[in-house]
XYZ file of C-alpha atoms in Angstrom:
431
model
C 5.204 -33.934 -25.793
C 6.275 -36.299 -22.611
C 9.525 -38.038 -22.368
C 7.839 -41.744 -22.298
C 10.182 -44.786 -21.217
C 9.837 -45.756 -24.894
C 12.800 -45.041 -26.868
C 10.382 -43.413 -29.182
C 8.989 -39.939 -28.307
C 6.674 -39.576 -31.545
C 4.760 -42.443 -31.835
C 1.592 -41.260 -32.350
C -0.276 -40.177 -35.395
C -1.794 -36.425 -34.962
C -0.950 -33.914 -37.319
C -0.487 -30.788 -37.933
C -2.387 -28.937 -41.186
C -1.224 -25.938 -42.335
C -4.819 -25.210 -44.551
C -5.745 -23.220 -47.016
C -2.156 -21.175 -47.443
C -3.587 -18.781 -50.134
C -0.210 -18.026 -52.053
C -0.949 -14.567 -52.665
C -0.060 -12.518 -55.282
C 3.142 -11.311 -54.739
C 6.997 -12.476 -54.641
C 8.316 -14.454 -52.562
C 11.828 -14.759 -50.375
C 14.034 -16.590 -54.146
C 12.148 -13.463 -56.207
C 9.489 -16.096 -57.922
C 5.570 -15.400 -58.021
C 3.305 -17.830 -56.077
C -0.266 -17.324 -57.330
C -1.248 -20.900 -56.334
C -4.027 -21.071 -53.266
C -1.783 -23.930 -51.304
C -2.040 -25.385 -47.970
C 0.412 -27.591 -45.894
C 0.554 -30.408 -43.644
C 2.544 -30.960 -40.543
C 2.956 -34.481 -38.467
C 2.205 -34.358 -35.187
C 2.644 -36.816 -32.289
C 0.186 -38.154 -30.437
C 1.910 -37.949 -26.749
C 2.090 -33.415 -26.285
C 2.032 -32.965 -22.706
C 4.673 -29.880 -22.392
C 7.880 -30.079 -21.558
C 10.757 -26.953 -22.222
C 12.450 -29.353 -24.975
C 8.903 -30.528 -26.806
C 7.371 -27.260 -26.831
C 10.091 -25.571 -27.954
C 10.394 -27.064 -31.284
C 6.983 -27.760 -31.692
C 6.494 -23.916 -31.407
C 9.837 -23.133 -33.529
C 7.951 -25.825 -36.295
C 4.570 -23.798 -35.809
C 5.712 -20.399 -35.639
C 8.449 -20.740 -38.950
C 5.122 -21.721 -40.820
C 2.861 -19.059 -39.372
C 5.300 -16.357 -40.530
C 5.215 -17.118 -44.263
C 2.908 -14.672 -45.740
C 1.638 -16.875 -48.369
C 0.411 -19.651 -46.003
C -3.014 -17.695 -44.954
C -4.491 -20.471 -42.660
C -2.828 -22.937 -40.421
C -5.021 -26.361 -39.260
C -3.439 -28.321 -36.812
C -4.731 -31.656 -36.806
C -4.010 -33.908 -33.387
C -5.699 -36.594 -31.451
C -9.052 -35.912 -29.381
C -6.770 -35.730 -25.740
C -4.588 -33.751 -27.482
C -6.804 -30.700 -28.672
C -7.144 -28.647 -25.833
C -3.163 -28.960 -25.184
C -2.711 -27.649 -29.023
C -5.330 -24.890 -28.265
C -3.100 -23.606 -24.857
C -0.005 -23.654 -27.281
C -1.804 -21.545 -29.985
C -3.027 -19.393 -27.341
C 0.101 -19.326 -25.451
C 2.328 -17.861 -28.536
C -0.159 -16.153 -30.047
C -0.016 -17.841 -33.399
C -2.622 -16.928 -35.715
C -4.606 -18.483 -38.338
C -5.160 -21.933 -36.949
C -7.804 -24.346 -36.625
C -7.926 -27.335 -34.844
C -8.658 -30.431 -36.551
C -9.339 -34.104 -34.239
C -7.411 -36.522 -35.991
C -7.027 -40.617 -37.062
C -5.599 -43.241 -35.294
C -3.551 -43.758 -37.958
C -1.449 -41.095 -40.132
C -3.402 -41.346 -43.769
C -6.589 -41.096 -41.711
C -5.490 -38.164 -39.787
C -4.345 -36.556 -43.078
C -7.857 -37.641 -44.870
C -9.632 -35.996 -41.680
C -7.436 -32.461 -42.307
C -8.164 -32.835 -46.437
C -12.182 -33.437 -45.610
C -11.824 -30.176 -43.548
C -11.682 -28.232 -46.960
C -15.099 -29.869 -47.953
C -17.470 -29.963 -45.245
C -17.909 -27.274 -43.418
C -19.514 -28.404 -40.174
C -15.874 -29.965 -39.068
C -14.942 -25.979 -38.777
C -17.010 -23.045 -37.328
C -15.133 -21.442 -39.685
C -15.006 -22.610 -43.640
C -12.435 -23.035 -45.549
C -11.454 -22.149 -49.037
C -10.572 -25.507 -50.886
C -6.645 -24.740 -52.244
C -5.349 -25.794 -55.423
C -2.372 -27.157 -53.698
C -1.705 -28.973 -50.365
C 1.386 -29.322 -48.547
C 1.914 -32.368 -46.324
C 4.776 -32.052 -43.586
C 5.834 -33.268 -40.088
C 5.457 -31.439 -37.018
C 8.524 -33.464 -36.298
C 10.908 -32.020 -38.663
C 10.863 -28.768 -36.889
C 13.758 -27.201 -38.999
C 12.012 -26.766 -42.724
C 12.901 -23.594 -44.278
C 10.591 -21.693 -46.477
C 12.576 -22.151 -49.576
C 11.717 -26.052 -49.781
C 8.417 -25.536 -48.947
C 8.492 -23.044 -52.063
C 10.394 -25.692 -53.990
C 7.648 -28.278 -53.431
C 4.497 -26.135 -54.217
C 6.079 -24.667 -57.769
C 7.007 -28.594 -58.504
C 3.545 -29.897 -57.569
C 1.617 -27.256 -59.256
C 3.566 -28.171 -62.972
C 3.750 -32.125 -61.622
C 0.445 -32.943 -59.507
C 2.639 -34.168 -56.657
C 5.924 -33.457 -55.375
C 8.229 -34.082 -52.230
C 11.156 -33.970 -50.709
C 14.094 -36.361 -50.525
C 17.358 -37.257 -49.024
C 20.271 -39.751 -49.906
C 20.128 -42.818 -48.038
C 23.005 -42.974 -44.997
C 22.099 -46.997 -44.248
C 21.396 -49.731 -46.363
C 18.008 -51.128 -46.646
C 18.139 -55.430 -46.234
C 15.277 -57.584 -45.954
C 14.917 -60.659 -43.715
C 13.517 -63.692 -44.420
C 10.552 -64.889 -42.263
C 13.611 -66.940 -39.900
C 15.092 -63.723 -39.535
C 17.949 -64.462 -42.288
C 19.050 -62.251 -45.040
C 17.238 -61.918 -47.822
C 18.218 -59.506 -49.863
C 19.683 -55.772 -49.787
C 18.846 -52.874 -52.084
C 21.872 -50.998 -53.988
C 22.013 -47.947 -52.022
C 22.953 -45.539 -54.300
C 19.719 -46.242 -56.048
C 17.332 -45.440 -53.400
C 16.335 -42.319 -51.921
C 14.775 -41.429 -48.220
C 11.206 -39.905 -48.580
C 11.353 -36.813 -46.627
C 9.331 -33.813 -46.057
C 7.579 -31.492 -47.040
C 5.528 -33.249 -49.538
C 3.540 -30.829 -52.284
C -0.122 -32.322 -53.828
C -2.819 -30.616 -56.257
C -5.759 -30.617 -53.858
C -7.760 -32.854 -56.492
C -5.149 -35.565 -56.696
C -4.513 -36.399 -53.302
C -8.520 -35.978 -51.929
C -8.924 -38.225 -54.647
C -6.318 -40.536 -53.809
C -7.751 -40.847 -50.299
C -11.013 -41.070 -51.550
C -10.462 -43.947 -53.644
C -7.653 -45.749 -51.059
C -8.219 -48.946 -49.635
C -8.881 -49.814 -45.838
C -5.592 -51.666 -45.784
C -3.462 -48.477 -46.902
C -5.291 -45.976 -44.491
C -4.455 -48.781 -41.560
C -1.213 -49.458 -42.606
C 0.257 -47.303 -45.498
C 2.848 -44.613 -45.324
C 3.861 -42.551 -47.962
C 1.430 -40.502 -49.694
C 3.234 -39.484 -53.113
C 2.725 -43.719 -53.446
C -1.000 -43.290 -53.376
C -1.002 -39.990 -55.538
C 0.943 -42.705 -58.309
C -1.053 -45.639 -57.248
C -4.956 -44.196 -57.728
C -4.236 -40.983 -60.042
C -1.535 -42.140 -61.978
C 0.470 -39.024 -60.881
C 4.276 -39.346 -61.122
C 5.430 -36.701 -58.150
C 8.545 -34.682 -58.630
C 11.248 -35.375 -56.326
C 13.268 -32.155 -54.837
C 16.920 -32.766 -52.948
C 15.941 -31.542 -49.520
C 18.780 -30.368 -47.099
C 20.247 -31.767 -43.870
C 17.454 -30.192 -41.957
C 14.691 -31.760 -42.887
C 15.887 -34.441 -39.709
C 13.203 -35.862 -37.552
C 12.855 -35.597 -33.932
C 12.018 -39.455 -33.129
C 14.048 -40.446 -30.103
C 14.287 -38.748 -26.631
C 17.829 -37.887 -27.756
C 16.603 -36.343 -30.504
C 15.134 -33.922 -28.304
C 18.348 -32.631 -26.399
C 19.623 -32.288 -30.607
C 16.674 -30.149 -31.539
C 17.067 -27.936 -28.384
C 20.501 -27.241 -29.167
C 20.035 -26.125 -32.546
C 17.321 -23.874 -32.315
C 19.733 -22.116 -28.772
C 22.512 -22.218 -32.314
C 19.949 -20.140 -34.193
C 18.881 -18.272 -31.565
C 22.782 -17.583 -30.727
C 23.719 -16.501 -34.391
C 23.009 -12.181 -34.268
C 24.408 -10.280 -31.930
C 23.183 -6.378 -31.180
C 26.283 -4.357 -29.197
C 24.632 -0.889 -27.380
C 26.309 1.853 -25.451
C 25.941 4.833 -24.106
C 27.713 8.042 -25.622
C 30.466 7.911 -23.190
C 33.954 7.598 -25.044
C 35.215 4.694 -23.094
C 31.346 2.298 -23.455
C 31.856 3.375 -27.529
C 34.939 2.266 -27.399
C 34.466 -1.218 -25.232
C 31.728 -1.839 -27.411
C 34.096 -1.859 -30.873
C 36.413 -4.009 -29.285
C 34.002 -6.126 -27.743
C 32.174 -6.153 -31.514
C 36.016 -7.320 -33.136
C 36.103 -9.654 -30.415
C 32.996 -11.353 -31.124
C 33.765 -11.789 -34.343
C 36.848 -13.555 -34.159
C 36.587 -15.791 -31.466
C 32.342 -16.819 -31.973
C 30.757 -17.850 -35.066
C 27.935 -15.371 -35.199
C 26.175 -13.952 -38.445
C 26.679 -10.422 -37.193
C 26.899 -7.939 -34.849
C 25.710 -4.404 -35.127
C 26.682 -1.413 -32.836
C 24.210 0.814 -32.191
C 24.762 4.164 -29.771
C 21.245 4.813 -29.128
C 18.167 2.882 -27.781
C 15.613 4.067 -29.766
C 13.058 2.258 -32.695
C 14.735 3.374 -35.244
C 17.934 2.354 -34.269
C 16.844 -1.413 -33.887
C 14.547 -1.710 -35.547
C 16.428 -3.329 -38.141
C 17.937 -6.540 -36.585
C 15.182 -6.797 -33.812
C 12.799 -9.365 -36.212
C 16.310 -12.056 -36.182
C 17.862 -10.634 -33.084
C 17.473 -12.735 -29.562
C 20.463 -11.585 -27.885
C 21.539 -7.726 -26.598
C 24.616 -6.627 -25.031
C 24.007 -3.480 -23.427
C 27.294 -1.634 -22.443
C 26.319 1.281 -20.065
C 29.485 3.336 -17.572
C 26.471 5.844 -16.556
C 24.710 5.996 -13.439
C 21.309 5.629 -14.849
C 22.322 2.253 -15.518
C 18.651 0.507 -14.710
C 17.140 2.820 -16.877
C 19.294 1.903 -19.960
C 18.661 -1.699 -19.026
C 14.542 -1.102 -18.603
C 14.402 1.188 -22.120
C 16.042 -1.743 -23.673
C 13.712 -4.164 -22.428
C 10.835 -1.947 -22.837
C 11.565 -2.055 -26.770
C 11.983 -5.462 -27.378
C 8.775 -6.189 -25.415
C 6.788 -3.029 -27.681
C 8.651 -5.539 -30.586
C 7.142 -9.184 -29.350
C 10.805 -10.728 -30.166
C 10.231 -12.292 -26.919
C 7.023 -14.086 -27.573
C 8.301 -17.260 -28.923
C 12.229 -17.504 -27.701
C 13.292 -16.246 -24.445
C 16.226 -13.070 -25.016
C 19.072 -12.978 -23.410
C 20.117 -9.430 -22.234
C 23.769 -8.806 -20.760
C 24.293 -5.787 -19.186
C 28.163 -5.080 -19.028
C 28.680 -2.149 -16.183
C 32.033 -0.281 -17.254
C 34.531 0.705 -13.988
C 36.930 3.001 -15.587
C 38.168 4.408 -12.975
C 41.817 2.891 -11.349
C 40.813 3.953 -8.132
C 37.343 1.626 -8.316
C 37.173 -1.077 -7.277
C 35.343 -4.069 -8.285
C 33.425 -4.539 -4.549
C 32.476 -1.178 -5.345
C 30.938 -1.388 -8.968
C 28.921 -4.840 -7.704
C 27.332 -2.720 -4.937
C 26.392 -0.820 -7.344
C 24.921 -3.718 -9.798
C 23.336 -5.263 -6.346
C 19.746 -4.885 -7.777
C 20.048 -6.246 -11.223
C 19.154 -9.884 -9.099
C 15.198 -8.633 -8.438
C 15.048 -7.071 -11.748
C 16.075 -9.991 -13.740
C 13.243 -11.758 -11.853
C 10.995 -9.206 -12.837
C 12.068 -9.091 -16.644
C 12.291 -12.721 -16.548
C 8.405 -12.812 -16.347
C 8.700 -11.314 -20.107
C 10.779 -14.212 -20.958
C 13.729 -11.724 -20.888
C 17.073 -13.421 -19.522
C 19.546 -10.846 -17.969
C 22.439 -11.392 -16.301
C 25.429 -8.915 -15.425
C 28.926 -8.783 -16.404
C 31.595 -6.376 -14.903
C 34.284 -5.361 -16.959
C 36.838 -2.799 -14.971
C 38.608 -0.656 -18.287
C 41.239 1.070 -18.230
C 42.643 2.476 -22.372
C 45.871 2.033 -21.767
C 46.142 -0.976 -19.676
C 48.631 -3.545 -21.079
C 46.058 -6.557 -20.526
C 43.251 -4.985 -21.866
C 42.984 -7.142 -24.491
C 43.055 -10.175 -22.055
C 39.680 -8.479 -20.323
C 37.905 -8.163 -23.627
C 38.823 -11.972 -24.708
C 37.421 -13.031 -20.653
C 34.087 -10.795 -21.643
C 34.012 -11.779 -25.265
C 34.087 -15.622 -23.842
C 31.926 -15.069 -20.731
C 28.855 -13.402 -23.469
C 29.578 -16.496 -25.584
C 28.677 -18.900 -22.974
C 25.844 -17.129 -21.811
C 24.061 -16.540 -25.409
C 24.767 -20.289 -26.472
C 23.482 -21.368 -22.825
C 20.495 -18.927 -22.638
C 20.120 -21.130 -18.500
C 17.461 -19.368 -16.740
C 19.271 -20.375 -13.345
C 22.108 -17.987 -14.067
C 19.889 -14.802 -14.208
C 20.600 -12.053 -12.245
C 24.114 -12.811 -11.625
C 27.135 -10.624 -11.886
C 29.949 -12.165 -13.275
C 33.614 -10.726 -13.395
C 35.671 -10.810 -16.957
């Protein structure tokens, strides 16, 4: 997606179709059984030539759907000069169970075009099973979590149509045809139509089927033709802050810095088995803590599957503590496990490796000769979409401003996880 001169970076009307999500058998994240065959749509724009910012939350979007177990096909549904850009994306990340779908020049056509997927099967070398529900969302609103999407398919399975809504933060006014006041609506009435929005299959192909020429060209809300032609009154579900939609170029710089927030929030601490890494690492962990808002931080004295296994699915940032000689080796086991563990596919990782001096007679000229080649193999690593950089910490136990090292560290692996700048790799900072 290009930054146009236009204030308005998602003009266009492609979409993205997440088709066919068989709900299978089985319980989901809140505990509650989803037998329901649903599927799920996601708005696209039309403009997706790549940038960093664009395709970073257009893959966060696609890959938070492609995760959810009961969602068993994904059809992304864009305009014709768009298809082979969607295609390099999907290829690029590896997502899986997508099929591209050319789209409308308007959004109820390009949602009609996804929904007419499910019944003819020449628009797809590969057929798909018609669902008994159909989730409609924005590629725009890249920050959905599962549980509304879970909230929206229960409620449209019991209602025939559901979706998501948020309070109102402006009030609505009409003009008069001289560009006068009209009238205003009471605010506290009113609610903004959001998504995810949650359909029985039947209602809304029907509802498109039966639509006018006027609402494909120029209608916008589809739970107002699921009441208009079927007579079905959706359910509306209080969606959360994040359902936000990346419209503006501003809104791009916004969306990048959340998803770095996300990426920023868990924290894995490693060491070697020497006394003084163990114990830098525990104060480094207390630190952390304290002074960054993190979900967690584990401590781990071993670089081996099992021992990260745990945190590596939410884990995008690794602090490797190392006072040993074999110091590149620690670093290349460390990134040899979270390549075997394709966290790096989607989100780059940021790896610092801390090199402990503990001896008073080192000095720090000394312990950066001896981090001189971490430069080349952060290029190397970076090809992985691994970011390392190098911090030297010189430790001494009893030294009176200890603590004032660990807060300098503590702040200098803060700025570096939250930053994740590719410019910065290799580098060898000082705490």
């Amino acid at each position: 997606m290009g930054l146009s001169t236009d204030p308005t970076v998602s003009a266009g009307h492609g979409f993205l179709l997440l088709i066919n999500g068989s709900c299978r058998s089985g319980v989901c994240r809140q505990g509650q059984h989803v037998e329901t065959p649903c599927s799920a749509f996601l708005r696209s724009c039309r403009d997706m030539r790549a940038t960093s910012r664009s395709s970073s939350y257009h893959r966060d979007n696609y890959s938070s759907h492609d995760r959810i177990s009961w969602i068993s096909d994904i059809v992304v549904v864009v305009s014709l000069e768009n298809i082979e850009t969607m295609k390099s994306i999907i290829e690029k990340y590896g997502h899986k169970r997508i099929t591209v779908v050319e789209g409308g020049v308007t959004r109820h056509r390009s949602i009609f075009n996804g929904l007419k997927i499910f019944l003819n099967s020449k628009l797809s070398s590969c057929p798909l099973q018609k669902p008994e529900v159909v989730i409609i969302h924005d590629a725009v609103r890249p920050f959905v979590e599962e549980d509304i999407l879970l909230k929206v398919v229960l409620a449209a399975k019991e209602h025939g149509a559901a979706g998501a809504i948020r309070p109102l933060v402006s009030t609505v006014v009409a003009s008069s045809v001289d560009g006068s006041l009209d009238h205003s609506l009471e605010r506290a009435r009113y609610r903004a139509s959001e998504m995810p929005q949650a359909f029985v299959f039947d209602i809304i192909y029907q509802a498109y089927h039966q639509c006018s020429d006027y609402d494909l060209d120029y209608g916008t809300e589809c739970l107002h033709l699921a009441l208009k032609y079927c007579k079905t009154n959706a359910k509306l579900i209080e969606g959360s802050p994040d359902l936000w939609k990346v419209t503006y170029k501003r809104d791009l710089y916004a969306a990048e810095s959340i998803i770095k927030d996300n990426l920023s929030q868990q924290v894995c601490v490693t060491t070697d088995m020497k006394e003084d890494s163990m114990q830098l690492g525990f104060l480094l962990h207390e630190t952390l803590k304290s002074q960054v808002k993190v979900k967690g931080i584990s401590v781990f004295l071993c670089k081996n599957d099992n021992c990260l296994q745990n945190i590596l699915r939410q884990c995008y940032n690794f602090i490797c503590i190392n006072a040993k000689k074999s110091y590149f080796q620690e670093i290349q086991e460390l990134v040899d496990i979270i390549e075997n563990a394709s966290i790096s596919v989607l989100h780059p990782v940021v790896l610092i490796s801390v090199y402990l001096t503990a001896s008073e007679n080192m000095s720090f000229s000394n312990g950066i000769e001896e981090l001189a080649g971490i430069k080349e193999f952060a290029r190397e690593v970076e090809k992985k979409n691994v970011l390392v950089y190098g911090l030297l910490i010189h430790y001494i136990k009893d030294d009176p401003k200890l603590q004032e090292t660990i807060n300098s560290a503590a702040a200098i692996i803060s700025a570096l996880i939250k930053d994740r700048n590719p410019e910065l790799i290799g580098q060898v900072l000082v705490a």
